[in-house]
Short mmCIF file of C-alpha atoms and ligand atoms in Angstrom, two decimals:
data_model
loop_
_atom_site.label_atom_id
_atom_site.label_comp_id
_atom_site.label_asym_id
_atom_site.label_seq_id
_atom_site.Cartn_x
_atom_site.Cartn_y
_atom_site.Cartn_z
CA LEU A 1 -4.89 -0.55 7.54
CA GLY A 2 -7.86 1.39 6.02
CA TRP A 3 -8.24 -1.22 2.96
CA LEU A 4 -8.01 -3.58 5.52
CA GLY A 5 -11.46 -1.67 7.32
CA TYR A 6 -9.96 0.33 10.09
CA ARG A 7 -10.87 4.12 10.37
CA THR A 8 -7.43 4.99 9.46
CA ARG A 9 -5.78 8.78 9.64
CA VAL A 10 -2.85 10.54 9.25
CA PHE A 11 -1.85 13.94 11.36
CA ASN A 12 0.98 15.54 9.80
CA VAL A 13 2.48 17.85 12.08
CA GLY A 14 4.68 19.29 9.28
CA SER A 15 1.26 19.95 7.00
CA TYR A 16 -0.22 21.78 10.13
CA ARG A 17 2.72 24.23 9.99
CA ARG A 18 2.86 24.41 6.37
CA GLU A 19 -0.98 25.11 6.24
CA ARG A 20 -1.38 28.03 9.40
CA LEU A 21 2.10 29.45 9.54
CA GLY A 22 3.30 28.73 5.55
CA ALA A 23 6.02 26.25 4.02
CA HIS A 24 9.17 29.06 4.63
CA HIS A 25 10.42 27.77 7.22
CA ARG A 26 14.51 27.12 7.50
CA GLU A 27 16.44 25.42 10.04
CA ASP A 28 16.59 28.12 12.86
CA PHE A 29 13.03 27.89 12.97
CA PHE A 30 13.75 23.87 14.37
CA ALA A 31 17.03 25.39 16.79
CA PRO A 32 16.13 24.02 20.51
CA ALA A 33 17.24 27.56 21.36
CA ASN A 34 15.23 29.54 19.39
CA ASP A 35 12.36 30.07 22.13
CA SER A 36 9.65 31.16 19.57
CA GLY A 37 9.91 28.47 17.34
CA ARG A 38 10.02 25.80 19.76
CA ARG A 39 6.69 27.27 21.13
CA ALA A 40 5.07 27.70 17.87
CA ARG A 41 6.34 24.26 16.93
CA GLU A 42 4.95 22.44 19.84
CA GLU A 43 1.60 24.34 19.74
CA LEU A 44 1.16 22.78 16.32
CA ALA A 45 1.66 19.09 17.54
CA ASP A 46 -0.95 20.20 20.31
CA ALA A 47 -3.27 20.97 17.73
CA ALA A 48 -2.49 17.86 15.32
CA LEU A 49 -2.72 16.06 18.95
CA ASP A 50 -5.62 17.61 19.48
CA ASP A 51 -7.48 16.76 16.02
CA LEU A 52 -6.48 12.97 16.53
CA MET A 53 -8.37 12.91 19.73
CA ASP A 54 -11.50 14.89 18.48
CA TRP A 55 -11.31 12.40 15.35
CA MET A 56 -11.17 9.19 17.75
CA ARG A 57 -13.79 10.49 19.45
CA VAL A 58 -15.67 10.00 16.81
CA GLY A 59 -14.81 6.61 15.66
CA GLY A 60 -11.35 6.79 13.76
CA GLU A 61 -9.84 3.44 14.90
CA VAL A 62 -6.12 3.91 14.04
CA GLY A 63 -5.25 7.49 14.24
CA ILE A 64 -1.22 8.09 12.62
CA TYR A 65 0.21 10.85 14.56
CA ASP A 66 2.95 12.01 12.60
CA ALA A 67 5.44 13.95 14.82
CA THR A 68 9.48 14.28 15.47
CA ASN A 69 9.05 13.50 19.18
CA THR A 70 12.60 13.53 19.57
CA THR A 71 12.90 14.06 23.51
CA ARG A 72 11.34 11.84 26.39
CA ALA A 73 9.62 14.70 27.71
CA ARG A 74 7.57 15.30 24.40
CA ARG A 75 6.74 11.63 24.78
CA LEU A 76 5.69 10.79 27.95
CA ARG A 77 3.62 13.92 27.14
CA VAL A 78 1.69 12.46 24.06
CA ARG A 79 1.21 9.30 25.94
CA SER A 80 -0.34 10.25 29.05
CA ARG A 81 -3.09 12.48 26.77
CA LEU A 82 -3.57 9.63 25.05
CA GLU A 83 -3.64 6.91 27.71
CA GLN A 84 -5.73 9.59 29.92
CA ALA A 85 -8.27 9.88 26.79
CA GLY A 86 -8.39 5.12 27.02
CA ILE A 87 -6.59 5.47 23.65
CA ARG A 88 -3.92 2.96 23.20
CA VAL A 89 -0.35 4.10 22.01
CA VAL A 90 2.03 2.69 20.10
CA PHE A 91 5.19 5.06 18.98
CA ILE A 92 7.01 3.77 16.44
CA GLU A 93 10.53 5.47 15.61
CA SER A 94 12.52 5.62 12.52
CA VAL A 95 16.45 5.74 13.65
CA CYS A 96 18.38 6.07 10.68
CA ASP A 97 22.65 6.76 10.71
CA ASP A 98 23.20 5.49 7.23
CA PRO A 99 24.14 9.01 5.48
CA THR A 100 23.51 7.33 2.07
CA ILE A 101 19.76 6.61 2.94
CA ILE A 102 19.71 10.27 5.01
CA ASP A 103 21.35 11.86 1.66
CA ALA A 104 19.01 9.44 -0.88
CA ASN A 105 15.52 9.88 1.52
CA ILE A 106 16.33 13.87 1.62
CA ARG A 107 17.06 14.15 -1.83
CA ALA A 108 13.64 12.47 -2.90
CA THR A 109 10.84 13.30 -0.53
CA LYS A 110 12.53 16.89 0.96
CA LEU A 111 13.83 19.02 -2.00
CA VAL A 112 10.86 18.59 -4.32
CA GLY A 113 8.54 19.02 -1.28
CA PRO A 114 6.47 22.36 -0.85
CA ASP A 115 9.72 23.61 2.00
CA TYR A 116 12.52 23.66 -0.37
CA ALA A 117 9.91 25.01 -3.65
CA GLY A 118 11.85 26.83 -6.07
CA MET A 119 15.29 26.81 -4.14
CA ASP A 120 18.36 25.75 -5.00
CA ALA A 121 19.17 21.97 -4.66
CA SER A 122 22.67 22.42 -2.69
CA ALA A 123 21.32 25.41 -0.43
CA ALA A 124 17.99 22.80 0.12
CA LEU A 125 20.04 20.15 1.06
CA ALA A 126 22.25 22.38 3.52
CA ASP A 127 19.17 23.45 5.18
CA PHE A 128 17.42 20.19 5.66
CA HIS A 129 20.68 18.61 7.32
CA ALA A 130 21.56 21.56 9.42
CA ARG A 131 17.72 21.11 10.73
CA VAL A 132 18.68 17.23 11.35
CA ARG A 133 21.21 18.97 13.27
CA HIS A 134 18.51 20.55 15.29
CA TYR A 135 16.55 16.65 16.07
CA ALA A 136 19.99 14.93 16.85
CA ALA A 137 21.05 17.78 19.22
CA VAL A 138 18.21 16.54 21.31
CA TYR A 139 17.73 13.32 20.49
CA GLU A 140 16.70 10.66 23.21
CA PRO A 141 16.67 7.71 22.27
CA MET A 142 12.82 5.54 22.45
CA GLY A 143 14.33 3.00 25.51
CA VAL A 144 13.11 1.84 28.84
CA GLY A 145 10.52 2.17 30.06
CA GLU A 146 8.56 3.54 27.32
CA THR A 147 6.56 0.70 25.94
CA SER A 148 5.21 -0.07 23.92
CA TYR A 149 7.53 0.65 20.60
CA ILE A 150 8.65 -0.35 17.79
CA LYS A 151 12.05 0.85 16.51
CA VAL A 152 12.56 0.65 12.35
CA ILE A 153 16.37 1.01 12.30
CA ASP A 154 17.96 2.35 8.55
CA ALA A 155 15.09 2.09 7.10
CA GLY A 156 14.23 -1.80 7.68
CA ARG A 157 17.16 -3.44 8.27
CA ARG A 158 16.60 -4.67 12.23
CA ILE A 159 13.47 -3.35 14.31
CA GLU A 160 13.39 -3.70 17.95
CA MET A 161 10.34 -3.63 19.74
CA ASP A 162 9.24 -3.87 22.94
CA GLY A 163 5.46 -4.14 24.74
CA VAL A 164 3.77 -4.75 21.46
CA ARG A 165 1.01 -7.21 21.77
CA GLY A 166 -2.41 -7.88 20.39
CA TYR A 167 -3.56 -8.63 16.25
CA LEU A 168 -3.02 -4.98 15.52
CA PRO A 169 -0.13 -3.76 16.99
CA GLY A 170 1.49 -7.39 15.78
CA LYS A 171 0.09 -6.64 12.45
CA ILE A 172 1.89 -3.20 12.29
CA LEU A 173 4.36 -4.43 13.34
CA PHE A 174 4.69 -7.47 10.73
CA PHE A 175 4.14 -4.77 8.09
CA LEU A 176 7.05 -2.62 9.15
CA ALA A 177 9.58 -5.70 9.40
CA ASN A 178 7.94 -6.11 5.83
CA SER A 179 7.99 -2.94 3.90
CA HIS A 180 10.58 -0.80 2.86
CA ALA A 181 11.56 2.00 0.75
CA ASP A 182 13.29 1.38 -2.08
CA ARG A 183 11.60 1.86 -5.46
CA ARG A 184 10.35 -0.63 -7.89
CA SER A 185 7.97 -0.96 -10.22
CA ILE A 186 5.07 -3.62 -9.47
CA LEU A 187 3.04 -4.73 -12.95
CA LEU A 188 -0.51 -6.35 -12.35
CA SER A 189 -1.90 -8.34 -15.59
CA ARG A 190 -4.69 -10.89 -15.67
CA HIS A 191 -4.28 -13.96 -17.44
CA GLY A 192 -4.54 -14.46 -21.64
CA GLU A 193 -7.83 -14.95 -22.60
CA SER A 194 -9.38 -17.97 -21.90
CA ALA A 195 -11.84 -19.97 -23.62
CA PHE A 196 -14.18 -19.47 -20.80
CA ASN A 197 -14.05 -15.20 -21.15
CA LEU A 198 -14.76 -16.53 -25.28
CA GLU A 199 -18.27 -18.05 -24.00
CA GLU A 200 -18.65 -15.44 -20.98
CA ARG A 201 -18.55 -18.30 -18.43
CA ILE A 202 -16.89 -17.22 -14.87
CA GLY A 203 -14.50 -19.25 -13.13
CA GLY A 204 -13.87 -22.80 -13.45
CA ASN A 205 -10.13 -23.87 -14.87
CA PRO A 206 -10.41 -23.53 -18.63
CA GLY A 207 -7.04 -22.98 -20.74
CA LEU A 208 -6.33 -20.41 -22.84
CA SER A 209 -7.63 -19.37 -26.36
CA GLY A 210 -5.26 -18.80 -29.52
CA GLN A 211 -5.48 -14.69 -28.47
CA GLY A 212 -4.82 -15.69 -25.05
CA LYS A 213 -1.65 -17.38 -25.79
CA ARG A 214 -0.23 -14.76 -27.88
CA TYR A 215 -0.65 -12.41 -24.94
CA ALA A 216 1.15 -15.09 -23.52
CA ASP A 217 4.18 -14.40 -25.74
CA ALA A 218 3.83 -10.40 -25.79
CA LEU A 219 3.47 -10.42 -22.07
CA ALA A 220 7.05 -12.14 -21.87
CA GLN A 221 8.39 -9.86 -24.85
CA PHE A 222 7.02 -7.15 -22.86
CA VAL A 223 8.75 -7.53 -19.37
CA ARG A 224 12.27 -8.31 -20.89
CA TRP A 225 11.45 -5.59 -22.50
CA ARG A 226 10.88 -3.13 -19.34
CA PHE A 227 13.40 -4.81 -16.84
CA GLY A 228 16.30 -5.49 -19.53
CA PRO A 229 17.53 -9.36 -20.07
CA THR A 230 19.21 -9.69 -16.51
CA ARG A 231 17.12 -8.34 -14.39
CA ASP A 232 15.25 -10.51 -11.98
CA VAL A 233 11.49 -10.18 -11.70
CA GLU A 234 9.21 -11.56 -9.28
CA VAL A 235 6.64 -13.69 -10.93
CA PHE A 236 3.66 -14.56 -8.81
CA THR A 237 0.44 -16.87 -10.18
CA SER A 238 -2.53 -17.93 -9.25
CA THR A 239 -2.71 -22.25 -8.79
CA LEU A 240 -5.26 -21.86 -12.24
CA ARG A 241 -3.93 -23.16 -15.53
CA ARG A 242 -5.20 -19.63 -17.27
CA THR A 243 -2.94 -17.82 -15.14
CA GLN A 244 0.37 -20.62 -15.25
CA GLU A 245 -0.12 -20.95 -19.33
CA THR A 246 0.43 -16.49 -19.35
CA ALA A 247 3.99 -17.00 -17.38
CA VAL A 248 5.16 -20.05 -19.99
CA GLY A 249 7.13 -17.85 -21.74
CA LEU A 250 9.02 -16.21 -18.73
CA PRO A 251 12.72 -16.38 -18.16
CA TRP A 252 11.74 -16.00 -14.25
CA PRO A 253 10.21 -19.28 -12.18
CA ALA A 254 6.61 -18.26 -11.25
CA THR A 255 5.39 -18.70 -7.89
CA ALA A 256 1.50 -20.41 -7.76
CA TRP A 257 -0.79 -18.85 -4.62
CA ARG A 258 -3.90 -20.07 -3.67
CA ALA A 259 -4.41 -17.18 -2.11
CA LEU A 260 -4.72 -15.64 -5.92
CA ASP A 261 -7.07 -17.78 -7.68
CA GLU A 262 -10.30 -15.66 -9.02
CA ILE A 263 -13.16 -15.28 -6.67
CA ASP A 264 -15.37 -18.38 -6.20
CA ALA A 265 -18.62 -18.19 -7.55
CA GLY A 266 -19.41 -21.46 -5.61
CA ILE A 267 -22.41 -22.66 -7.40
CA CYS A 268 -22.66 -20.01 -10.31
CA ASP A 269 -19.02 -21.37 -11.29
CA SER A 270 -18.96 -22.12 -15.20
CA ARG A 271 -22.04 -20.60 -16.32
CA THR A 272 -22.45 -16.98 -18.02
CA TYR A 273 -23.93 -14.11 -16.09
CA ALA A 274 -27.14 -14.55 -18.64
CA GLU A 275 -27.68 -18.49 -17.02
CA ILE A 276 -27.12 -16.89 -13.75
CA ALA A 277 -29.62 -14.17 -14.39
CA ALA A 278 -32.36 -16.96 -15.88
CA ALA A 279 -31.64 -19.44 -13.38
CA LEU A 280 -31.30 -17.81 -10.47
CA PRO A 281 -32.94 -14.35 -10.47
CA ASP A 282 -32.50 -13.82 -7.01
CA GLU A 283 -29.05 -14.16 -6.83
CA TYR A 284 -28.50 -12.20 -9.91
CA ASP A 285 -30.35 -9.36 -8.38
CA ALA A 286 -28.14 -9.52 -4.98
CA ARG A 287 -25.15 -8.70 -6.71
CA GLN A 288 -26.16 -6.12 -9.07
CA ALA A 289 -27.71 -4.38 -5.47
CA ASP A 290 -24.67 -4.70 -3.90
CA LYS A 291 -21.45 -6.22 -5.39
CA PHE A 292 -19.08 -5.37 -2.26
CA HIS A 293 -20.67 -7.74 0.08
CA TYR A 294 -22.66 -10.22 -1.84
CA ARG A 295 -21.35 -14.00 -1.28
CA TYR A 296 -22.03 -16.31 -3.82
CA PRO A 297 -23.69 -19.42 -2.65
CA GLY A 298 -20.95 -21.63 -1.27
CA GLY A 299 -18.35 -19.10 -2.73
CA GLU A 300 -16.94 -15.44 -1.95
CA SER A 301 -17.50 -11.90 -2.05
CA TYR A 302 -15.17 -9.36 -2.71
CA ARG A 303 -14.42 -8.91 1.18
CA ASP A 304 -13.89 -11.86 1.61
CA VAL A 305 -11.87 -11.98 -1.69
CA ILE A 306 -9.82 -8.66 0.47
CA GLY A 307 -8.86 -11.05 3.54
CA ARG A 308 -7.71 -14.01 1.67
CA VAL A 309 -5.30 -11.73 -0.77
CA GLU A 310 -4.09 -10.11 2.12
CA PRO A 311 -0.46 -12.01 2.35
CA VAL A 312 -0.19 -12.11 -1.02
CA ILE A 313 0.05 -8.18 -0.76
CA LEU A 314 2.84 -8.39 1.86
CA GLU A 315 4.81 -10.81 0.05
CA ILE A 316 4.74 -7.90 -3.16
CA GLU A 317 5.36 -5.30 0.06
CA ARG A 318 8.55 -7.05 0.99
CA GLN A 319 9.92 -7.84 -2.46
CA ARG A 320 13.22 -5.05 -3.27
CA ARG A 321 12.81 -6.39 -7.31
CA PRO A 322 10.01 -5.36 -9.64
CA VAL A 323 7.12 -7.85 -9.10
CA LEU A 324 4.72 -9.13 -11.91
CA VAL A 325 1.38 -10.21 -10.80
CA ILE A 326 -0.61 -12.69 -13.22
CA ALA A 327 -3.85 -13.17 -11.56
CA HIS A 328 -7.36 -12.33 -12.96
CA GLN A 329 -10.13 -9.87 -12.65
CA ALA A 330 -11.52 -9.59 -9.19
CA ILE A 331 -8.18 -10.37 -7.89
CA VAL A 332 -6.10 -7.81 -10.16
CA ARG A 333 -9.00 -5.43 -8.94
CA VAL A 334 -8.56 -6.19 -5.06
CA LEU A 335 -4.32 -5.63 -5.39
CA TYR A 336 -5.16 -2.04 -7.82
CA ALA A 337 -7.40 -0.89 -4.88
CA TYR A 338 -4.89 -1.43 -2.30
CA PHE A 339 -1.81 0.08 -3.78
CA ARG A 340 -3.81 2.85 -5.47
CA GLU A 341 -5.29 3.59 -1.80
CA LEU A 342 -8.97 3.00 -3.24
CA PRO A 343 -11.68 2.34 -1.24
CA ALA A 344 -12.49 -1.12 -0.87
CA GLU A 345 -15.85 -0.48 -2.30
CA ASP A 346 -15.17 0.71 -5.74
CA CYS A 347 -12.83 -2.88 -5.98
CA PRO A 348 -16.12 -4.85 -8.03
CA TYR A 349 -16.55 -2.10 -10.15
CA LEU A 350 -12.55 -1.11 -11.48
CA PRO A 351 -11.79 -1.92 -15.13
CA VAL A 352 -8.84 -3.92 -15.49
CA PRO A 353 -9.49 -5.30 -19.27
CA LEU A 354 -8.02 -8.33 -20.65
CA HIS A 355 -3.97 -8.06 -22.11
CA THR A 356 -2.92 -4.97 -20.28
CA VAL A 357 0.07 -5.03 -17.96
CA ILE A 358 -0.98 -2.02 -15.59
CA GLU A 359 2.37 -0.48 -14.32
CA LEU A 360 2.57 0.76 -11.03
CA ARG A 361 5.91 2.45 -10.13
CA GLN A 362 6.66 3.48 -6.08
CA MET A 363 7.60 6.90 -6.73
CA ALA A 364 8.71 9.99 -3.67
CA ALA A 365 5.76 11.56 -4.14
CA GLY A 366 3.29 8.40 -4.55
CA LEU A 367 2.43 6.23 -7.08
CA GLU A 368 3.15 6.77 -11.06
CA GLU A 369 0.31 4.12 -12.79
CA GLU A 370 1.41 3.30 -16.80
CA ARG A 371 -1.29 1.18 -18.86
CA HIS A 372 0.33 -0.99 -21.58
CA PRO A 373 -2.40 -2.62 -23.60
CA LEU A 374 -0.24 -5.37 -25.56
CA VAL A 375 -2.62 -7.32 -27.81
CA GLY A 376 -6.37 -7.01 -28.87
CA ASP A 377 -9.04 -8.90 -26.57
CA HIS A 378 -13.48 -8.62 -26.42
CA ALA A 379 -14.91 -6.76 -24.17
CA ASP A 380 -15.94 -9.06 -20.44
CA ASP A 381 -16.41 -6.74 -18.15
CA GLY A 382 -19.62 -8.36 -17.02
CA PRO A 383 -22.46 -6.76 -15.44
O1 F6P B 1 -15.35 -13.38 -16.25
C1 F6P B 1 -14.31 -13.54 -15.88
C2 F6P B 1 -13.93 -13.46 -14.71
O2 F6P B 1 -12.50 -13.45 -14.32
C3 F6P B 1 -14.69 -14.56 -13.70
O3 F6P B 1 -13.52 -15.66 -13.71
C4 F6P B 1 -14.91 -14.30 -12.21
O4 F6P B 1 -16.46 -14.98 -11.85
C5 F6P B 1 -15.32 -12.22 -13.01
O5 F6P B 1 -14.31 -12.26 -13.76
C6 F6P B 1 -15.22 -11.31 -11.75
O6 F6P B 1 -15.70 -10.07 -12.65
P1 F6P B 1 -16.90 -9.71 -11.42
O7 F6P B 1 -17.35 -9.43 -10.34
O8 F6P B 1 -17.55 -8.72 -12.37
O9 F6P B 1 -18.26 -10.56 -12.15
#
């Protein structure tokens, strides 16, 4: 949401607890019968909600209130406070009864987190299971009369919703319906060097140079080595020759997306940056001054590209197997910024060299990045 331009912030009650009271709480703190624990937790939940509301008042657009809210009374209180302040509420409830998913999730996210730092793994696991039992004892499922809500069941196996209307709530629903918690790799690559890259021309629809073809071979070898011969990899390219020629040696079919075509340089297409500076100095200077918003006459800006790439992002998010995207400089920058959660305005300046695979691995603690340069290239970063 933040990347699409909505001012979005997460208010996580667990972080308030750790910041204000320390990370030492064991399961008894969360027991419903523990009055002082319950009061402390309610105060923390209110503090996070107060901050969310303050932030919405000064221009925040989507506040994500990350709290357990396991009882109807608690949810009613949250809803009425927010609605009185004119803030629209959509609850997102994540329900999971699958012991395998629960166990994997506790191991991947809780045992490595600050609450159990330095604690024996089996003791930590038992403690967190006890905490879950405390929540379950008072839990009242989201249900009748509690619109609007989206229920994500068993980490996305099933979605239920009620009263979710409008563009933004619909977008959130769509995103939740397509996301999952499986770990996998996303590989981003530009096409191999093209005939235009050699001449420093932008856009067009050229084929690969000799060195570009060597990259295509190296890429096929690398991906096979990385995932093994039997693993299926989802391959996305643009509709342009240079990305399709780069995918040619791969053992999997590629899906070509127009949404992955390079930024449309309009009247500047097929020129060099030097030619643009000489023939259209005002355009050249305007792009230098604000590369993110600048739109080539008859073409696109980076901002436009962000809008059109979004369906592919959802498609990448949806995949459970590894994904290899072979696209173009501006497109890879945009995808990279999305997955690394970088400000959209930084896109035009991100270094994305030719002949280098950027591997992003989704881990519990966040995204891990590794860059694999496969064959040499000449510099073509542009001004
Ligand atoms: O130079 C290669 C290229 O992919 C061009 O086709 C494209 O216009 C350009 O990079 C995008 O990079 P920048 O936004 O830095 O000009």
